[in-house]
mmCIF file of C-alpha atoms and ligand atoms in Angstrom:
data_model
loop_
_atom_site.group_PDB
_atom_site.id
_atom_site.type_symbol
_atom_site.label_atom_id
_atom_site.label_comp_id
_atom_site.label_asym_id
_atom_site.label_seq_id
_atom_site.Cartn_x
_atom_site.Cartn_y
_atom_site.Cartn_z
ATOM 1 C CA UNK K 532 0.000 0.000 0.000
ATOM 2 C CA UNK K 533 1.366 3.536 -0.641
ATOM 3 C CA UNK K 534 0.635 5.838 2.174
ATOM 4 C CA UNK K 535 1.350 9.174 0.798
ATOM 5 C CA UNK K 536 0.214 12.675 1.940
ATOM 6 C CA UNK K 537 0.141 16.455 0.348
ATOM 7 C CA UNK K 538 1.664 18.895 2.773
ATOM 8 C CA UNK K 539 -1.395 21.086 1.758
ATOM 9 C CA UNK K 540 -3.681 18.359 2.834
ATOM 10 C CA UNK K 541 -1.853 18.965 6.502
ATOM 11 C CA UNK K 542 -2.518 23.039 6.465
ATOM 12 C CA UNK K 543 1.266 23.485 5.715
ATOM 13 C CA UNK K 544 2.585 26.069 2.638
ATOM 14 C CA UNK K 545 5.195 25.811 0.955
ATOM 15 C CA UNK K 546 8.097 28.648 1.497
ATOM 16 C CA UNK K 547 7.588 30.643 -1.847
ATOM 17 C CA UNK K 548 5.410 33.254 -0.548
ATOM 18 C CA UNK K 549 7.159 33.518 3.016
ATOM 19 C CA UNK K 550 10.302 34.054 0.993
ATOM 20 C CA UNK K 551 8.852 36.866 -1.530
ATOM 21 C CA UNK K 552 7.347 38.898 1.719
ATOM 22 C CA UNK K 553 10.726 38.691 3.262
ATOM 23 C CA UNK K 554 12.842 39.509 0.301
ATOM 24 C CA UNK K 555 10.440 42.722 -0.382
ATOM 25 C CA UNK K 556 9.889 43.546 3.660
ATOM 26 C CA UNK K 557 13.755 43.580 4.595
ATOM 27 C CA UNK K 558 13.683 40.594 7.142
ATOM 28 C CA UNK K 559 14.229 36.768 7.119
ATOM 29 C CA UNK K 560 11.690 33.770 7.990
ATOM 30 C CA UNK K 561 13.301 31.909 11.093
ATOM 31 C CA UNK K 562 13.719 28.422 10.615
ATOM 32 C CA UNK K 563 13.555 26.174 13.772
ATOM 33 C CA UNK K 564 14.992 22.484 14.398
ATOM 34 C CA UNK K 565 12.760 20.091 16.252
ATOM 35 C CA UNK K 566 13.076 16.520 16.933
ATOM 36 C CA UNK K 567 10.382 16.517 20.121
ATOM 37 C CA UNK K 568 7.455 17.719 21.176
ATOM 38 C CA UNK K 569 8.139 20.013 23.947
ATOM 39 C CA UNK K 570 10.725 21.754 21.190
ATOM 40 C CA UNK K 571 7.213 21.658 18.541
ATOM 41 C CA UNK K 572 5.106 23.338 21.287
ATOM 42 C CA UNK K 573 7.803 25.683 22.314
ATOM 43 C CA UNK K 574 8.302 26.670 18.602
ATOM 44 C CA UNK K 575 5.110 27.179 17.582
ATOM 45 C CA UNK K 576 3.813 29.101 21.020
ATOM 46 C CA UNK K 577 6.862 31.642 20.456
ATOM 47 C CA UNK K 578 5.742 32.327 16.824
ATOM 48 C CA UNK K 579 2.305 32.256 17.616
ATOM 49 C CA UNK K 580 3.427 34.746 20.240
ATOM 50 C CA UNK K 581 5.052 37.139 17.861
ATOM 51 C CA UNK K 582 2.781 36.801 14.742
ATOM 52 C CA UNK K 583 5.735 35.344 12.818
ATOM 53 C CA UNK K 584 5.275 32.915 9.934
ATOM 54 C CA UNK K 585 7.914 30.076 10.369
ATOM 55 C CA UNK K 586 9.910 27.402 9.308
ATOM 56 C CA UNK K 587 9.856 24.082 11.102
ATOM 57 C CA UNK K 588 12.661 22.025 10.169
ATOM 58 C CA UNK K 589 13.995 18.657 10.920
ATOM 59 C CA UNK K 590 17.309 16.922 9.828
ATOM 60 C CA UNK K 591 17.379 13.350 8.262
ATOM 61 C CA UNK K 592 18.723 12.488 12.278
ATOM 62 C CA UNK K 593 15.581 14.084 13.384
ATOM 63 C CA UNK K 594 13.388 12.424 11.292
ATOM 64 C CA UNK K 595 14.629 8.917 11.936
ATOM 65 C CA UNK K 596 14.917 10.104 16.325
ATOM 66 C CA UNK K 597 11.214 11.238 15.805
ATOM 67 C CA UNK K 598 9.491 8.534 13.227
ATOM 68 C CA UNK K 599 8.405 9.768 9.927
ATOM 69 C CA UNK K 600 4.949 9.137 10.585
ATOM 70 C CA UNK K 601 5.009 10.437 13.818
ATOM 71 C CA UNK K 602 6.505 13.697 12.406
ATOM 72 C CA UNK K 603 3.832 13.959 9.714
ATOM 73 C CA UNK K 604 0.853 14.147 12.320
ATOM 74 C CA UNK K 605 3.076 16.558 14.889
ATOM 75 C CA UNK K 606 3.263 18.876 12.013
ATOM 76 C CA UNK K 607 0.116 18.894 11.053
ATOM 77 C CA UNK K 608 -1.049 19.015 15.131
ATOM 78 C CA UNK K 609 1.445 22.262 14.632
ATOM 79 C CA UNK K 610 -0.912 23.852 12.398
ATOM 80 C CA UNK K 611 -4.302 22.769 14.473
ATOM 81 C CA UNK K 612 -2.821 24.317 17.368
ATOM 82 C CA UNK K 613 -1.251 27.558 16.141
ATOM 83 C CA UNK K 614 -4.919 27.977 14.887
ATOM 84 C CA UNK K 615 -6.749 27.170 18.361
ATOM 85 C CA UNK K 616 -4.361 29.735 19.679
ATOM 86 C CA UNK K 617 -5.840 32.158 17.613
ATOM 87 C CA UNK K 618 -3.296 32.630 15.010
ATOM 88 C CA UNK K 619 -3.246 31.521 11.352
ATOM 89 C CA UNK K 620 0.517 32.161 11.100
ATOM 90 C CA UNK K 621 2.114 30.703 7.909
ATOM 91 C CA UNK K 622 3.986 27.167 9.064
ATOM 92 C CA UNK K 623 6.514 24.895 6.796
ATOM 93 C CA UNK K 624 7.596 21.576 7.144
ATOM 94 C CA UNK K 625 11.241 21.727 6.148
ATOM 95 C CA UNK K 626 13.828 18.615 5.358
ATOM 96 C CA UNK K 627 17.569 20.017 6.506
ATOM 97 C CA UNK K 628 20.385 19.353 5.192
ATOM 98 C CA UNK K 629 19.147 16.100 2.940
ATOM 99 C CA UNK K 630 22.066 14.315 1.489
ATOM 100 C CA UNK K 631 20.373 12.127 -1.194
ATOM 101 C CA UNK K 632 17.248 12.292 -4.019
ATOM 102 C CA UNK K 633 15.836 8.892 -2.348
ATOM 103 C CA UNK K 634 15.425 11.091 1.459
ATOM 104 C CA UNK K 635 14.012 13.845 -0.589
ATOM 105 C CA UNK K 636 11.490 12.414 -2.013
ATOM 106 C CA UNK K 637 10.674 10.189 0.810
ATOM 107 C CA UNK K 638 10.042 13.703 2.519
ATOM 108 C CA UNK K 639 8.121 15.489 -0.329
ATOM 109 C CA UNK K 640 5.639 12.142 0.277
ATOM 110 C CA UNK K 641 5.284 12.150 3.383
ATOM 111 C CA UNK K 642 3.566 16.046 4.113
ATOM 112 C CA UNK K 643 7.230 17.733 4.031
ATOM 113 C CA UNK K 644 6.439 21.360 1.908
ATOM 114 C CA UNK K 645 10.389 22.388 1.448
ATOM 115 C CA UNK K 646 13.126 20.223 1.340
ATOM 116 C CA UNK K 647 16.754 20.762 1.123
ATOM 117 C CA UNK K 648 19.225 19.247 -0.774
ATOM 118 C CA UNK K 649 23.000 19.488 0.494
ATOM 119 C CA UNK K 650 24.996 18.683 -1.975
ATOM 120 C CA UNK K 651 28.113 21.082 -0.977
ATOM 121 C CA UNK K 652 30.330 18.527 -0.122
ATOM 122 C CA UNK K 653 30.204 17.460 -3.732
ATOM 123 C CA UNK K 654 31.949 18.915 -6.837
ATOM 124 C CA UNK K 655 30.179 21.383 -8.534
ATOM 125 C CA UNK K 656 28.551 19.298 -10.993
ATOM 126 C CA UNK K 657 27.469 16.477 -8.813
ATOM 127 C CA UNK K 658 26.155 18.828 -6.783
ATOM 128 C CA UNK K 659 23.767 20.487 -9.381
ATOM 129 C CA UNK K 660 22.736 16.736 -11.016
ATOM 130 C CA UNK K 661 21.249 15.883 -7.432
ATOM 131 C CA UNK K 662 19.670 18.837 -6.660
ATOM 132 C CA UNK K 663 18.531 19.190 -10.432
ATOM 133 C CA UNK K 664 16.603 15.632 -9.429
ATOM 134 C CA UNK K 665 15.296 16.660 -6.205
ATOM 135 C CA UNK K 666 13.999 20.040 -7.697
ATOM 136 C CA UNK K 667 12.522 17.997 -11.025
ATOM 137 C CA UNK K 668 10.389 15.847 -8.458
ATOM 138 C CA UNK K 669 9.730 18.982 -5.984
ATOM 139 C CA UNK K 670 8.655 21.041 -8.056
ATOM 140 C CA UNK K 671 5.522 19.021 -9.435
ATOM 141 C CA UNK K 672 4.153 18.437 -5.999
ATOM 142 C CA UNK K 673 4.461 22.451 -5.315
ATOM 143 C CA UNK K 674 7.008 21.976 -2.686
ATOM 144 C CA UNK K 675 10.261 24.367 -2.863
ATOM 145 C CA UNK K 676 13.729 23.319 -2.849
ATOM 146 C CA UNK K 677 17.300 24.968 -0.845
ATOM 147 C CA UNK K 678 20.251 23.978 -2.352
ATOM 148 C CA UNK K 679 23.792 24.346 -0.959
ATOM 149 C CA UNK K 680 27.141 26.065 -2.847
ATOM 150 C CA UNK K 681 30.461 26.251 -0.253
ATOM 151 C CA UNK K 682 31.134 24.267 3.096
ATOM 152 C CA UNK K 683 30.003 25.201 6.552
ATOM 153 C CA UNK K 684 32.701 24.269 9.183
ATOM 154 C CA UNK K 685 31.584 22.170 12.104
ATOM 155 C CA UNK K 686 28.762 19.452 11.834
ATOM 156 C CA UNK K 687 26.193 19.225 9.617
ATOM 157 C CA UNK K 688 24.166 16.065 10.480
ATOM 158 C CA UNK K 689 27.208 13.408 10.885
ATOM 159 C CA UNK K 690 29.404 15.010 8.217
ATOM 160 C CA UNK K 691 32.298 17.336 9.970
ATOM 161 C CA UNK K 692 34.312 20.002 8.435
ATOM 162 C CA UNK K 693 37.282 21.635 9.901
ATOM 163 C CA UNK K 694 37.607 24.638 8.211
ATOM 164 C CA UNK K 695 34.873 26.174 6.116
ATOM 165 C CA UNK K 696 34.954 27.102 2.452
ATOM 166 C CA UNK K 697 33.456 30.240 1.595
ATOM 167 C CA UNK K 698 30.893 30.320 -1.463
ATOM 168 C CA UNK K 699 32.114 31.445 -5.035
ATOM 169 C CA UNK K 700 29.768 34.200 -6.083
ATOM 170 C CA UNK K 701 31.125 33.608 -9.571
ATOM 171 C CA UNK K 702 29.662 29.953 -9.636
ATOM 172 C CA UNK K 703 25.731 31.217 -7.940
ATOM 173 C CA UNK K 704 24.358 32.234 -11.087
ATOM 174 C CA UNK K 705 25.219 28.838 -13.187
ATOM 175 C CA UNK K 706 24.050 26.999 -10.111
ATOM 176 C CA UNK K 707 20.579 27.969 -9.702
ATOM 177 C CA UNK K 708 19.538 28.671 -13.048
ATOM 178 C CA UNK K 709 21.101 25.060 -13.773
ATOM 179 C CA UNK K 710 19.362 23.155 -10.942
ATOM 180 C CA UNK K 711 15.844 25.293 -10.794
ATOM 181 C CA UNK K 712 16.162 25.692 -6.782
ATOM 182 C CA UNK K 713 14.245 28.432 -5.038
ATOM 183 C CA UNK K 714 16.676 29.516 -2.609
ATOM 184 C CA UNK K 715 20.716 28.882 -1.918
ATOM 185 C CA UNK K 716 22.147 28.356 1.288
ATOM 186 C CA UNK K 717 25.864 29.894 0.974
ATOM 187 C CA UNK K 718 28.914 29.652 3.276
ATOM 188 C CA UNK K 719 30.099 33.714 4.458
ATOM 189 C CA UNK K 720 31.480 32.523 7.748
ATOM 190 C CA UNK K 721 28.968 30.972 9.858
ATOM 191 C CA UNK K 722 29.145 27.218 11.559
ATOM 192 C CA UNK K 723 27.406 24.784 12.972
ATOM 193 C CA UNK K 724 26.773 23.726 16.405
ATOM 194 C CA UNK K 725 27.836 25.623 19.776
ATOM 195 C CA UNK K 726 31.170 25.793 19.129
ATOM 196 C CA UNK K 727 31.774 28.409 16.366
ATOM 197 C CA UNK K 728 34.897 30.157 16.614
ATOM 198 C CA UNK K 729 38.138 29.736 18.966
ATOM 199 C CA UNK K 730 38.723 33.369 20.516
ATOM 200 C CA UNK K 731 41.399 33.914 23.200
ATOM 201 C CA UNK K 732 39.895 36.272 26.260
ATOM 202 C CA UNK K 733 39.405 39.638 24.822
ATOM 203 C CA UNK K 734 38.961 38.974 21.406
ATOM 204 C CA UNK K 735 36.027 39.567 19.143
ATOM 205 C CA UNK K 736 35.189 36.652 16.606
ATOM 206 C CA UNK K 737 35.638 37.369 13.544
ATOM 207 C CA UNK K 738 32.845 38.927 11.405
ATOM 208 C CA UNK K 739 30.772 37.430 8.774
ATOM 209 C CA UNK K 740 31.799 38.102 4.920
ATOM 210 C CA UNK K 741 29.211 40.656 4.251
ATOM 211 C CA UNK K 742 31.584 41.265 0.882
ATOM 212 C CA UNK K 743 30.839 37.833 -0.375
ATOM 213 C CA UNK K 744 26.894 38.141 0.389
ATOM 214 C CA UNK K 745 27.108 41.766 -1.311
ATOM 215 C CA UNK K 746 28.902 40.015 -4.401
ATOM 216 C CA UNK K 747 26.156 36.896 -4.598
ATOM 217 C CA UNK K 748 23.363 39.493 -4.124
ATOM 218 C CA UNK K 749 24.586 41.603 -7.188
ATOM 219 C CA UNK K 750 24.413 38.388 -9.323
ATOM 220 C CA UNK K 751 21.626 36.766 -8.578
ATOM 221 C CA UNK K 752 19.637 40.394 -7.564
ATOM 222 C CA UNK K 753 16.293 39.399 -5.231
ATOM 223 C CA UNK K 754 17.196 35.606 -4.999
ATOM 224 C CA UNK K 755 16.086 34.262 -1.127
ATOM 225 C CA UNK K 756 19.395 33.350 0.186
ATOM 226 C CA UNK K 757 20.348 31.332 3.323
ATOM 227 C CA UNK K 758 22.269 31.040 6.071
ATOM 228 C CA UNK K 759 22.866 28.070 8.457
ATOM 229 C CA UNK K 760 24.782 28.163 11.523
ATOM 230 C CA UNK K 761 23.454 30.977 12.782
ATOM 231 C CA UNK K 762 22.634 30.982 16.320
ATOM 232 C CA UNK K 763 24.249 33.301 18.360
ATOM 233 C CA UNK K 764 25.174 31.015 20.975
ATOM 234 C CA UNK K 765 23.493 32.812 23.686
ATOM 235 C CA UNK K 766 25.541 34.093 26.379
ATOM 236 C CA UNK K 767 23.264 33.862 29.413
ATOM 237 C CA UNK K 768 22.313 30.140 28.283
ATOM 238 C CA UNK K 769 26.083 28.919 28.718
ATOM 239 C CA UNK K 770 26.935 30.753 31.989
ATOM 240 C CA UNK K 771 23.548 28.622 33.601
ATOM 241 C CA UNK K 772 25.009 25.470 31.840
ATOM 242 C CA UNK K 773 28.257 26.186 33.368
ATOM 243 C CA UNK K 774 26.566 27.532 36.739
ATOM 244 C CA UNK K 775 24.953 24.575 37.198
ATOM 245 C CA UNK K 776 27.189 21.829 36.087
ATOM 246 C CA UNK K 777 27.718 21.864 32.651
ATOM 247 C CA UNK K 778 31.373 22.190 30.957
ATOM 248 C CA UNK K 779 30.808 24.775 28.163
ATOM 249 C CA UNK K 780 33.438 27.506 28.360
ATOM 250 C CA UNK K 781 34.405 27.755 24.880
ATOM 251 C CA UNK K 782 31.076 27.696 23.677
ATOM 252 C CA UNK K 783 30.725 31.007 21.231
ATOM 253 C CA UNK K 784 28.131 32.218 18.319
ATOM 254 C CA UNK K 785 27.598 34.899 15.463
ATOM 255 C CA UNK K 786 27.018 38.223 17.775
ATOM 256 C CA UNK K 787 22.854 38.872 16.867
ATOM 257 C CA UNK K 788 23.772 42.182 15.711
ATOM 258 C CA UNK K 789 26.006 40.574 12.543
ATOM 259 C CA UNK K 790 22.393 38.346 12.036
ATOM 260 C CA UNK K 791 20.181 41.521 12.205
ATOM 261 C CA UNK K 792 22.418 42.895 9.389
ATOM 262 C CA UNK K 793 21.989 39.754 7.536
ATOM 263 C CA UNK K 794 18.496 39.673 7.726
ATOM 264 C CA UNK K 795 17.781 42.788 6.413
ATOM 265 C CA UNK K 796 19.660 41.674 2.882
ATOM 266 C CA UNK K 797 18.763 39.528 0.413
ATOM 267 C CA UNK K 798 19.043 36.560 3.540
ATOM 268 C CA UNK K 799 15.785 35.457 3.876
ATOM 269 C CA UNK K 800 15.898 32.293 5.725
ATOM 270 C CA UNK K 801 18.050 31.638 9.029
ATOM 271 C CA UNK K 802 18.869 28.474 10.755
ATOM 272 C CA UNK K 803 18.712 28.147 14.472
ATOM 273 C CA UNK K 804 18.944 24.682 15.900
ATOM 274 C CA UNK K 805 21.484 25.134 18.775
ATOM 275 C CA UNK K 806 19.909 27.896 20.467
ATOM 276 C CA UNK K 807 16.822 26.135 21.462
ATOM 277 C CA UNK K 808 18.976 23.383 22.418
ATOM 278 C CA UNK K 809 20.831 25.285 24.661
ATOM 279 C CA UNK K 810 17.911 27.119 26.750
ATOM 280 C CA UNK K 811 16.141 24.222 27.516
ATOM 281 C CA UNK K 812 19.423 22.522 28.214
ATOM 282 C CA UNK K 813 20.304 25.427 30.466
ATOM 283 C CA UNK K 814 17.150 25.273 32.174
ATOM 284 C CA UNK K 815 16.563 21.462 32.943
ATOM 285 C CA UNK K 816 20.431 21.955 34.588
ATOM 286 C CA UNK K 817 18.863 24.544 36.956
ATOM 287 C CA UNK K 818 15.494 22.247 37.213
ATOM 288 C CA UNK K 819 17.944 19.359 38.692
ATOM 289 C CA UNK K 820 20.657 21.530 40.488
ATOM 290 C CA UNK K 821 18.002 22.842 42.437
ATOM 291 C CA UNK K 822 15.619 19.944 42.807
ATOM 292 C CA UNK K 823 17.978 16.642 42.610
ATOM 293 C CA UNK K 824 14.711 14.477 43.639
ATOM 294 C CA UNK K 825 12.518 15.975 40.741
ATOM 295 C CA UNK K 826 11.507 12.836 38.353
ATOM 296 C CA UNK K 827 8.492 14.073 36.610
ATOM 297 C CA UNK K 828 9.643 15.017 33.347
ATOM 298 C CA UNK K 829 6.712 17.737 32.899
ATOM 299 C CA UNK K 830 8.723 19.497 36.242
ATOM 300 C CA UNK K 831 11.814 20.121 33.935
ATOM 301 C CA UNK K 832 10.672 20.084 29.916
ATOM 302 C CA UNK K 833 7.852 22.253 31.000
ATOM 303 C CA UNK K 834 10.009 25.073 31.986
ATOM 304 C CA UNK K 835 12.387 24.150 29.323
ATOM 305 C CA UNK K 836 9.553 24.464 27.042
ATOM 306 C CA UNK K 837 8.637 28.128 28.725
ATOM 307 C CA UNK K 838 12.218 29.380 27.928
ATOM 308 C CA UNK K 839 12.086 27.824 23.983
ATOM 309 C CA UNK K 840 9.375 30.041 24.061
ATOM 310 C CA UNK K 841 10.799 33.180 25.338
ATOM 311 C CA UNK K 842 14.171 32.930 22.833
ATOM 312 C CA UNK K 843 11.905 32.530 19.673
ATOM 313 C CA UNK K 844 9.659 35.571 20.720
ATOM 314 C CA UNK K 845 13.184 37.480 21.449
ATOM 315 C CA UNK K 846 15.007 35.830 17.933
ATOM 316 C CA UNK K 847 11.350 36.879 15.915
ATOM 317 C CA UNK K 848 11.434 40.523 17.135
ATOM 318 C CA UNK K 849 15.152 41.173 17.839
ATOM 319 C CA UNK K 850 17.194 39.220 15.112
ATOM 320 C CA UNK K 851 14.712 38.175 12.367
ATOM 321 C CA UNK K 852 12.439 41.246 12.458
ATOM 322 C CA UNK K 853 9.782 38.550 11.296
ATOM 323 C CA UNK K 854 7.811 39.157 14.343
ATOM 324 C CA UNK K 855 4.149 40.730 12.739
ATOM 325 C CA UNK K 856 4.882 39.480 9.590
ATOM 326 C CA UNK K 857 2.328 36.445 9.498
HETATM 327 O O1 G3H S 1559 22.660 21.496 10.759
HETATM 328 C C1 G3H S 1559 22.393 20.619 11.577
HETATM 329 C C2 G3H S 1559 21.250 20.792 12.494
HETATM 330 O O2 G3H S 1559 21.614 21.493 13.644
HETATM 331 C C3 G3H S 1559 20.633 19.456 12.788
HETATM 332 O O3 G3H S 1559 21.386 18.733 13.696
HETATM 333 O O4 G3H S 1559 21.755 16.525 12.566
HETATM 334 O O5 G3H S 1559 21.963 16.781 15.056
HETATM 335 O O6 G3H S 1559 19.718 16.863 13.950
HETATM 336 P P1 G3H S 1559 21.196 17.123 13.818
HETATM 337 P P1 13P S 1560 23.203 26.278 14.566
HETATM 338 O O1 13P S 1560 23.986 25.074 15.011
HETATM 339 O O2 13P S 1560 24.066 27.496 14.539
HETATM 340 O O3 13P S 1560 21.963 26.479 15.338
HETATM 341 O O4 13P S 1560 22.779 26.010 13.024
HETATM 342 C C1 13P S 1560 21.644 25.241 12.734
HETATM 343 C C2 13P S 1560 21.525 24.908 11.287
HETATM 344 O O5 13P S 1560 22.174 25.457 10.423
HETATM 345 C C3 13P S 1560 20.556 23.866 10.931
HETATM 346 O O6 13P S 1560 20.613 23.554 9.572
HETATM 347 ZN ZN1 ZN S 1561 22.552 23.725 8.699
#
């Protein structure tokens, strides 16, 4: 039996429109990881919250730690509930970082409205004959694609890079009118996961390459660009790790300012996946240090949840400038 569903049938859009809005409005749609339910809730409540539209996504990890089918109904419970809250806010169901045609499509079935397809570690060519594929099959179900030119350092969903290799604006225009996509994720300086940049005590990281976004921006004008990596790696969230028993000194992000800047350009998607992490990391430490008895895991995800909450109303308004923009 084939079990397939429309993301339309599930009150999900697609990110076309979210993208065009941002692109003419001079902010950028914040896209979300989520793996649980208490992360769904927390999510959706803070964009609800804010009247942003928004971005759910979920890696190919995520999707396998949460069940596809699962994920299918959590989405479109996303949608009922946004609703019962009183707000219709615009909500996509996004693949991250997918690595192969076969995931892709397995998403596109199964009620995703966006996928991406990461080709970056490949050579150029490989890279555009994948996401060529994926955008061939995507596009006839209505469902946008991201693709992926230059390498993020740190971890993108088991595959590590050291050092990261900065996008060629002189090889953006070939890519996407050769492989159809609807937006481009590019590499300007940003990484993945909590640990971003090595700074010695008094030093400021080092800023993003606004030069190379101005250059990719010139030749591809009003294309929805991307960028990954991009929590800031809140401060206040490692000193409670650290204050209550974590080990995260060297943790450091991209300063919000450098993302407000970004947003405001032709950026109009941005990743945040370790951010959430961290505050309801941060706050189940404090949940434990203070209460070592506490077992009841709605005494510690529940106030996790409230913070997840708090940082996507603050991201929304502060960062994104999405906030009122459903
Ligand atoms: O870019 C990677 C995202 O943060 C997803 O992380 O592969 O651990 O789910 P994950
Ligand atoms: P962060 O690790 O900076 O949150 O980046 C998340 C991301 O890019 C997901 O694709
Ligand atoms: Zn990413």
């Amino acid at each position: 039996m084939t079990d397939t569903t429309s993301y339309k049938d599930l009150g999900l859009v697609n990110t076309k429109e979210m993208f065009r809005k941002a692109m003419a409005g001079g902010y950028a749609i914040p896209a979300y990881n989520f793996n649980n339910m208490e992360q769904l809730q927390g999510i959706i409540l803070g964009c609800v919250a804010s009247g942003s539209p928004v971005i759910l996504q979920v890696s190919g990890g995520a999707r396998k730690y949460a069940n596809p089918t699962m994920l299918r109904y959590m989405a479109a419970g996303a949608v009922r509930m946004a609703r019962a809250e009183g707000a219709d806010i615009p909500i996509a169901l996004h693949l991250d970082h997918g690595d192969s045609f076969e995931l892709a499509k397995s998403c596109i079935d199964n009620g995703f409205s966006s996928v991406m397809l990461d080709g970056s570690h490949h050579p150029f060519e490989e890279n555009a004959r994948i996401t060529r594929q994926v955008v061939d099959y995507a596009h006839q179900k209505d469902v946008t694609v991201e693709g992926e030119l230059g390498v993020l350092a740190g971890v993108e969903d088991e595959v590590s890079h050291e050092v990261s290799n900065y996008t060629k604006p002189e090889e953006v225009e070939e890519f996407v009118s050769k492989t159809g996509v609807d937006s481009l994720a590019i590499s300007i300086g940003t990484s993945h996961g909590a640990f971003k940049f090595k700074v010695k005590p008094g030093e400021e990281v080092p800023p993003l390459r606004f030069d190379i976004l101005e250059e990719i921006e010139k030749r591809v004008p009003g294309f929805p660009i991307v960028l990954h990596g991009a929590s800031a790696v809140i401060p206040k969230y490692i000193a409670m790790i650290n204050r209550y028993g974590g080990k995260m000194d060297d943790a450091v992000g991209i300063p919000e300012e450098q993302l407000r800047k970004a947003a405001s350009s032709a950026v109009c998607k941005i990743n945040i996946d370790s951010d959430g992490r961290l505050a309801m990391t941060a706050v189940i430490r404090k949940v434990f240090a203070e209460n070592p008895s506490e077992f009841d895991p709605r005494k510690y995800l529940g106030p996790a949840r409230e913070e997840l909450v708090k940082m996507v109303t603050h991201k929304n308004e502060k960062v994104l400038g999405s906030a009122g923009k459903a």
